[in-house]
Amino acid sequence: EERYRQLRDSAESARDRRDARLQLARIAAQQGHVEEALETYEALGAKSPHDDVIGARALWEASTLLEEARDVPERVRTLRTTLVRRYPGSTWAETAVDALAAEARERNSPEALRSLVSTLHPDIEDTPVADYLHFEVARELETIDASDDARKLYQRQLRRYPDGSKADDAEWRLAQLHLADQRWSDAIELLRRVAERVQISWFAGTYTSPWASPARYRLGFLYLTHLSDYERAIAHFRQHLSDFDGNRLTDDAAWGIVEAHRLAGRQQRYRDELRTFVETYPESRYAREARERLE
């Protein structure tokens, strides 16, 4: 503690002086001096620039200290909403959004979740965390079965922030809601967009969406099982095999091709695809079924 006090008073760098104050606040918290720690934390978060990591972290640590020390949820919420407004470009702002959304969800209150967006969004609408706020609140709305509210919020997010960091995730989640409601055309439009995000860079690996593979597979499965369009189903399954060779859904897509030919009544092609499947995917969970059908 004494060394940090010396650093606070003598360091040439303002950042070093602020970091020393942050460490002193932590020491005060460890010693049980909650109000002293909170005073330092809140002072650090009060006047620093909006891109200041120390100020953002100080407000987050103040909120967690208060949450652990006593039952004052309103003050905890105030600290976290202040953090989001004051440091919207910080990863700590995203952490605060997570906590605020989770707390509203624990109250099982769609109104509290909707209010979180309406309260915060006007102050952060042109910042990176606005896209994140929409997505996290919509996701929490899904968990309490407020699907209509979640759908509207995902749609608003995609209208306002089509290139946001969570847009890809929002399109995937919204597609799942459309599928659950059997809104096939809406689901197909979203799944196509996600499935086409396959991009390989020679110097930086892959930019492929984590949802591109399941989206392409779901397109094939939808045409196979619900729309009975076997040619389109096969086309999507083959595209999956082309884009995602060795993927965990590879044998599922190959099996989808087998089933499409069976359902289309093409007996010879069906037998040929069964043989190909057994030879290509001998360890697949479908392999035993394929062998039995051939026999």
Coordinates of C-alpha atoms in Angstrom, one line a residue:
E1 CA 0.0 0.0 0.0
E2 CA 2.8 2.4 0.9
R3 CA 4.6 1.8 -2.4
Y4 CA 1.4 2.6 -4.3
R5 CA 0.9 5.7 -2.3
Q6 CA 4.4 6.8 -3.3
L7 CA 3.7 6.0 -6.9
R8 CA 0.4 7.9 -6.8
D9 CA 2.1 11.0 -5.5
S10 CA 5.4 10.9 -7.6
A11 CA 4.9 9.1 -10.9
E12 CA 5.6 11.2 -13.9
S13 CA 2.9 9.5 -16.0
A14 CA -0.8 10.4 -15.4
R15 CA -1.7 6.8 -16.3
D16 CA 0.7 5.4 -13.7
R17 CA -0.7 7.7 -11.1
R18 CA -4.3 6.6 -12.0
D19 CA -3.2 2.9 -12.0
A20 CA -1.8 3.4 -8.5
R21 CA -5.1 4.8 -7.3
L22 CA -6.9 1.8 -8.8
Q23 CA -4.6 -0.5 -6.9
L24 CA -5.1 1.4 -3.7
A25 CA -8.9 1.1 -4.1
R26 CA -8.5 -2.7 -4.5
I27 CA -6.4 -2.8 -1.3
A28 CA -9.0 -0.8 0.6
A29 CA -11.7 -3.2 -0.7
Q30 CA -9.6 -6.2 0.5
Q31 CA -9.2 -4.6 3.9
G32 CA -13.0 -4.2 4.2
H33 CA -13.0 -0.4 3.7
V34 CA -15.9 -0.5 1.2
E35 CA -16.9 3.1 1.2
E36 CA -13.2 4.3 0.8
A37 CA -12.7 1.9 -2.1
L38 CA -16.0 3.0 -3.7
E39 CA -15.1 6.7 -3.4
T40 CA -11.7 6.1 -5.2
Y41 CA -13.3 3.9 -7.9
E42 CA -16.0 6.4 -8.6
A43 CA -13.6 9.3 -8.7
L44 CA -11.4 7.4 -11.2
G45 CA -14.5 6.8 -13.4
A46 CA -15.8 10.3 -13.2
K47 CA -13.5 12.6 -15.2
S48 CA -11.4 10.4 -17.4
P49 CA -11.5 10.4 -21.2
H50 CA -14.1 8.1 -22.8
D51 CA -11.4 5.7 -24.1
D52 CA -9.7 5.4 -20.7
V53 CA -9.5 1.7 -19.7
I54 CA -8.7 2.4 -16.0
G55 CA -11.8 4.6 -15.6
A56 CA -14.0 1.9 -17.2
R57 CA -12.5 -0.9 -15.1
A58 CA -12.8 1.2 -11.9
L59 CA -16.6 1.6 -12.4
W60 CA -16.9 -2.1 -13.1
E61 CA -15.0 -3.1 -10.0
A62 CA -17.0 -0.6 -8.0
S63 CA -20.2 -2.2 -9.2
T64 CA -19.0 -5.7 -8.3
L65 CA -17.7 -4.6 -4.9
L66 CA -21.1 -3.1 -4.1
E67 CA -22.9 -6.1 -5.4
E68 CA -20.9 -8.4 -3.2
A69 CA -20.9 -6.2 -0.1
R70 CA -24.6 -5.3 0.3
D71 CA -28.0 -5.6 -1.3
V72 CA -28.3 -2.3 -3.2
P73 CA -29.3 -3.4 -6.8
E74 CA -30.4 0.1 -7.8
R75 CA -26.9 1.6 -7.1
V76 CA -25.2 -1.3 -8.8
R77 CA -27.4 -0.7 -11.9
T78 CA -26.6 3.0 -11.8
L79 CA -22.9 2.3 -11.8
R80 CA -23.2 -0.1 -14.7
T81 CA -25.4 2.1 -16.8
T82 CA -23.0 5.0 -16.1
L83 CA -20.1 2.8 -17.3
V84 CA -21.9 1.9 -20.5
R85 CA -22.7 5.6 -21.2
R86 CA -19.3 6.9 -20.3
Y87 CA -17.1 4.3 -21.9
P88 CA -19.2 2.8 -24.8
G89 CA -16.1 1.7 -26.7
S90 CA -14.7 -0.3 -23.8
T91 CA -14.9 -4.1 -23.4
W92 CA -16.0 -3.3 -19.8
A93 CA -19.1 -1.7 -21.3
E94 CA -20.0 -5.0 -23.0
T95 CA -19.4 -6.7 -19.6
A96 CA -21.7 -4.2 -17.9
V97 CA -24.4 -4.8 -20.6
D98 CA -24.1 -8.6 -20.0
A99 CA -24.7 -8.1 -16.3
L100 CA -27.5 -5.6 -16.7
A101 CA -29.3 -7.9 -19.1
A102 CA -28.8 -10.9 -16.9
E103 CA -30.2 -9.1 -13.9
A104 CA -33.3 -8.0 -15.8
R105 CA -33.7 -11.6 -17.1
E106 CA -33.5 -13.0 -13.5
R107 CA -36.5 -10.8 -12.7
N108 CA -38.3 -12.6 -15.5
S109 CA -39.3 -9.2 -16.8
P110 CA -39.7 -8.4 -20.5
E111 CA -40.5 -4.9 -19.5
A112 CA -37.2 -4.5 -17.6
L113 CA -35.3 -5.8 -20.6
R114 CA -37.1 -3.5 -23.0
S115 CA -36.6 -0.6 -20.7
L116 CA -32.8 -1.3 -20.6
V117 CA -32.6 -0.7 -24.3
S118 CA -34.9 2.4 -24.3
T119 CA -33.0 3.9 -21.4
L120 CA -29.4 3.3 -22.7
H121 CA -29.7 3.4 -26.5
P122 CA -30.3 7.2 -27.0
D123 CA -26.9 7.9 -25.3
I124 CA -24.9 5.2 -27.1
E125 CA -26.7 4.8 -30.5
D126 CA -23.6 5.8 -32.5
T127 CA -21.1 3.6 -30.6
P128 CA -20.0 0.0 -31.0
V129 CA -21.8 -1.1 -27.8
A130 CA -25.3 -0.2 -29.2
D131 CA -25.3 -3.2 -31.5
Y132 CA -24.1 -5.4 -28.6
L133 CA -26.9 -4.1 -26.3
H134 CA -29.6 -5.0 -28.8
F135 CA -28.2 -8.5 -29.3
E136 CA -27.7 -9.4 -25.6
V137 CA -31.1 -8.1 -24.6
A138 CA -32.8 -9.9 -27.4
R139 CA -31.0 -13.1 -26.5
E140 CA -32.2 -12.8 -22.9
L141 CA -35.7 -12.1 -24.1
E142 CA -35.5 -15.5 -25.8
T143 CA -34.6 -17.2 -22.6
I144 CA -37.7 -16.0 -20.9
D145 CA -39.9 -17.0 -23.9
A146 CA -40.6 -13.5 -25.0
S147 CA -40.0 -14.5 -28.6
D148 CA -42.0 -11.7 -30.2
D149 CA -40.0 -9.1 -28.3
A150 CA -36.8 -10.8 -29.2
R151 CA -37.7 -10.9 -32.9
K152 CA -38.6 -7.2 -33.0
L153 CA -35.3 -6.3 -31.2
Y154 CA -33.2 -8.5 -33.6
Q155 CA -35.0 -6.9 -36.6
R156 CA -34.3 -3.4 -35.2
Q157 CA -30.7 -4.2 -34.6
L158 CA -30.2 -5.4 -38.1
R159 CA -31.9 -2.3 -39.5
R160 CA -29.8 0.1 -37.4
Y161 CA -26.5 -1.8 -37.4
P162 CA -26.4 -4.1 -40.4
D163 CA -22.6 -4.2 -40.2
G164 CA -22.3 -4.4 -36.5
S165 CA -20.1 -6.9 -34.7
K166 CA -23.2 -8.9 -33.6
A167 CA -25.1 -8.7 -36.9
D168 CA -24.1 -12.2 -38.0
D169 CA -25.2 -13.7 -34.7
A170 CA -28.5 -11.7 -34.8
E171 CA -29.3 -13.1 -38.3
W172 CA -28.7 -16.6 -37.1
R173 CA -30.9 -16.2 -34.0
L174 CA -33.6 -14.5 -35.9
A175 CA -33.6 -17.3 -38.5
Q176 CA -34.1 -19.8 -35.7
L177 CA -37.2 -17.8 -34.5
H178 CA -38.6 -17.8 -38.0
L179 CA -38.0 -21.5 -38.3
A180 CA -39.8 -22.1 -35.0
D181 CA -42.8 -20.2 -36.4
Q182 CA -42.7 -21.9 -39.8
R183 CA -42.0 -18.6 -41.5
W184 CA -40.0 -20.5 -44.2
S185 CA -39.4 -17.7 -46.7
D186 CA -38.1 -15.3 -43.9
A187 CA -35.9 -18.0 -42.5
I188 CA -34.5 -18.9 -46.0
E189 CA -33.5 -15.3 -46.7
L190 CA -31.6 -15.0 -43.5
L191 CA -30.0 -18.4 -43.7
R192 CA -28.8 -17.7 -47.3
R193 CA -27.0 -14.6 -46.1
V194 CA -25.3 -16.3 -43.3
A195 CA -24.4 -19.4 -45.3
E196 CA -22.7 -17.2 -47.9
R197 CA -20.2 -15.8 -45.4
V198 CA -17.4 -18.1 -46.4
Q199 CA -14.2 -16.3 -47.0
I200 CA -10.6 -17.6 -46.8
S201 CA -7.6 -15.2 -46.5
W202 CA -4.2 -16.5 -47.5
F203 CA -2.5 -14.4 -44.8
A204 CA -5.0 -14.5 -41.9
G205 CA -6.8 -17.8 -42.0
T206 CA -10.6 -17.7 -42.3
Y207 CA -13.2 -15.1 -42.0
T208 CA -16.0 -17.7 -42.3
S209 CA -19.0 -17.1 -40.1
P210 CA -19.3 -19.6 -37.3
W211 CA -22.9 -20.0 -38.4
A212 CA -22.2 -20.5 -42.1
S213 CA -22.0 -24.3 -41.9
P214 CA -25.2 -24.9 -39.8
A215 CA -27.0 -22.3 -41.9
R216 CA -26.1 -24.1 -45.2
Y217 CA -27.1 -27.4 -43.6
R218 CA -30.4 -26.0 -42.3
L219 CA -31.2 -24.8 -45.8
G220 CA -30.8 -28.3 -47.2
F221 CA -32.7 -29.8 -44.4
L222 CA -35.6 -27.3 -44.7
Y223 CA -36.0 -28.1 -48.5
L224 CA -35.7 -31.8 -47.8
T225 CA -38.2 -32.2 -44.9
H226 CA -40.6 -29.3 -45.1
L227 CA -40.7 -28.0 -48.6
S228 CA -40.1 -31.3 -50.5
D229 CA -37.9 -29.6 -53.0
Y230 CA -35.3 -32.3 -53.4
E231 CA -33.2 -30.7 -56.1
R232 CA -32.7 -27.6 -54.0
A233 CA -32.0 -29.7 -50.9
I234 CA -29.3 -31.6 -52.8
A235 CA -27.8 -28.4 -54.1
H236 CA -27.5 -27.0 -50.6
F237 CA -26.0 -30.2 -49.2
R238 CA -23.5 -30.4 -52.0
Q239 CA -22.5 -26.7 -51.4
H240 CA -22.0 -27.6 -47.8
L241 CA -19.7 -30.5 -48.8
S242 CA -17.8 -28.1 -51.0
D243 CA -17.5 -25.2 -48.5
F244 CA -17.0 -27.2 -45.3
D245 CA -15.2 -30.5 -46.1
G246 CA -14.3 -32.2 -42.8
N247 CA -16.8 -30.2 -40.8
R248 CA -18.8 -31.9 -38.0
L249 CA -21.9 -31.7 -40.3
T250 CA -20.2 -33.1 -43.3
D251 CA -21.6 -36.6 -43.0
D252 CA -25.0 -35.1 -42.1
A253 CA -25.0 -33.2 -45.4
A254 CA -23.9 -36.3 -47.3
W255 CA -26.7 -38.3 -45.7
G256 CA -29.1 -35.6 -46.7
I257 CA -28.2 -36.2 -50.3
V258 CA -28.9 -39.9 -49.9
E259 CA -32.3 -39.2 -48.4
A260 CA -33.2 -36.7 -51.1
H261 CA -32.7 -39.3 -53.8
R262 CA -34.7 -41.8 -51.8
L263 CA -37.6 -39.4 -51.3
A264 CA -37.5 -38.4 -55.0
G265 CA -38.0 -42.1 -55.9
R266 CA -34.7 -42.4 -57.8
Q267 CA -33.9 -46.0 -56.8
Q268 CA -30.7 -46.6 -58.8
R269 CA -29.2 -43.2 -57.8
Y270 CA -30.3 -43.9 -54.2
R271 CA -28.4 -47.2 -54.2
D272 CA -25.3 -45.5 -55.7
E273 CA -25.4 -42.7 -53.1
L274 CA -25.7 -45.3 -50.3
R275 CA -22.6 -47.2 -51.6
T276 CA -20.7 -43.9 -51.9
F277 CA -21.7 -42.9 -48.4
V278 CA -20.5 -46.2 -46.8
E279 CA -17.2 -45.9 -48.6
T280 CA -16.6 -42.3 -47.8
Y281 CA -18.0 -42.1 -44.2
P282 CA -17.5 -45.6 -42.7
E283 CA -17.3 -44.2 -39.1
S284 CA -20.5 -42.1 -39.5
R285 CA -23.4 -42.7 -37.2
Y286 CA -25.4 -43.2 -40.4
A287 CA -23.1 -45.9 -41.7
R288 CA -24.8 -48.8 -40.1
E289 CA -28.2 -47.7 -41.4
A290 CA -26.7 -47.2 -44.9
R291 CA -25.3 -50.8 -44.9
E292 CA -28.6 -52.3 -43.7
R293 CA -30.4 -50.4 -46.5
L294 CA -28.0 -51.7 -49.1
E295 CA -28.5 -55.3 -47.9

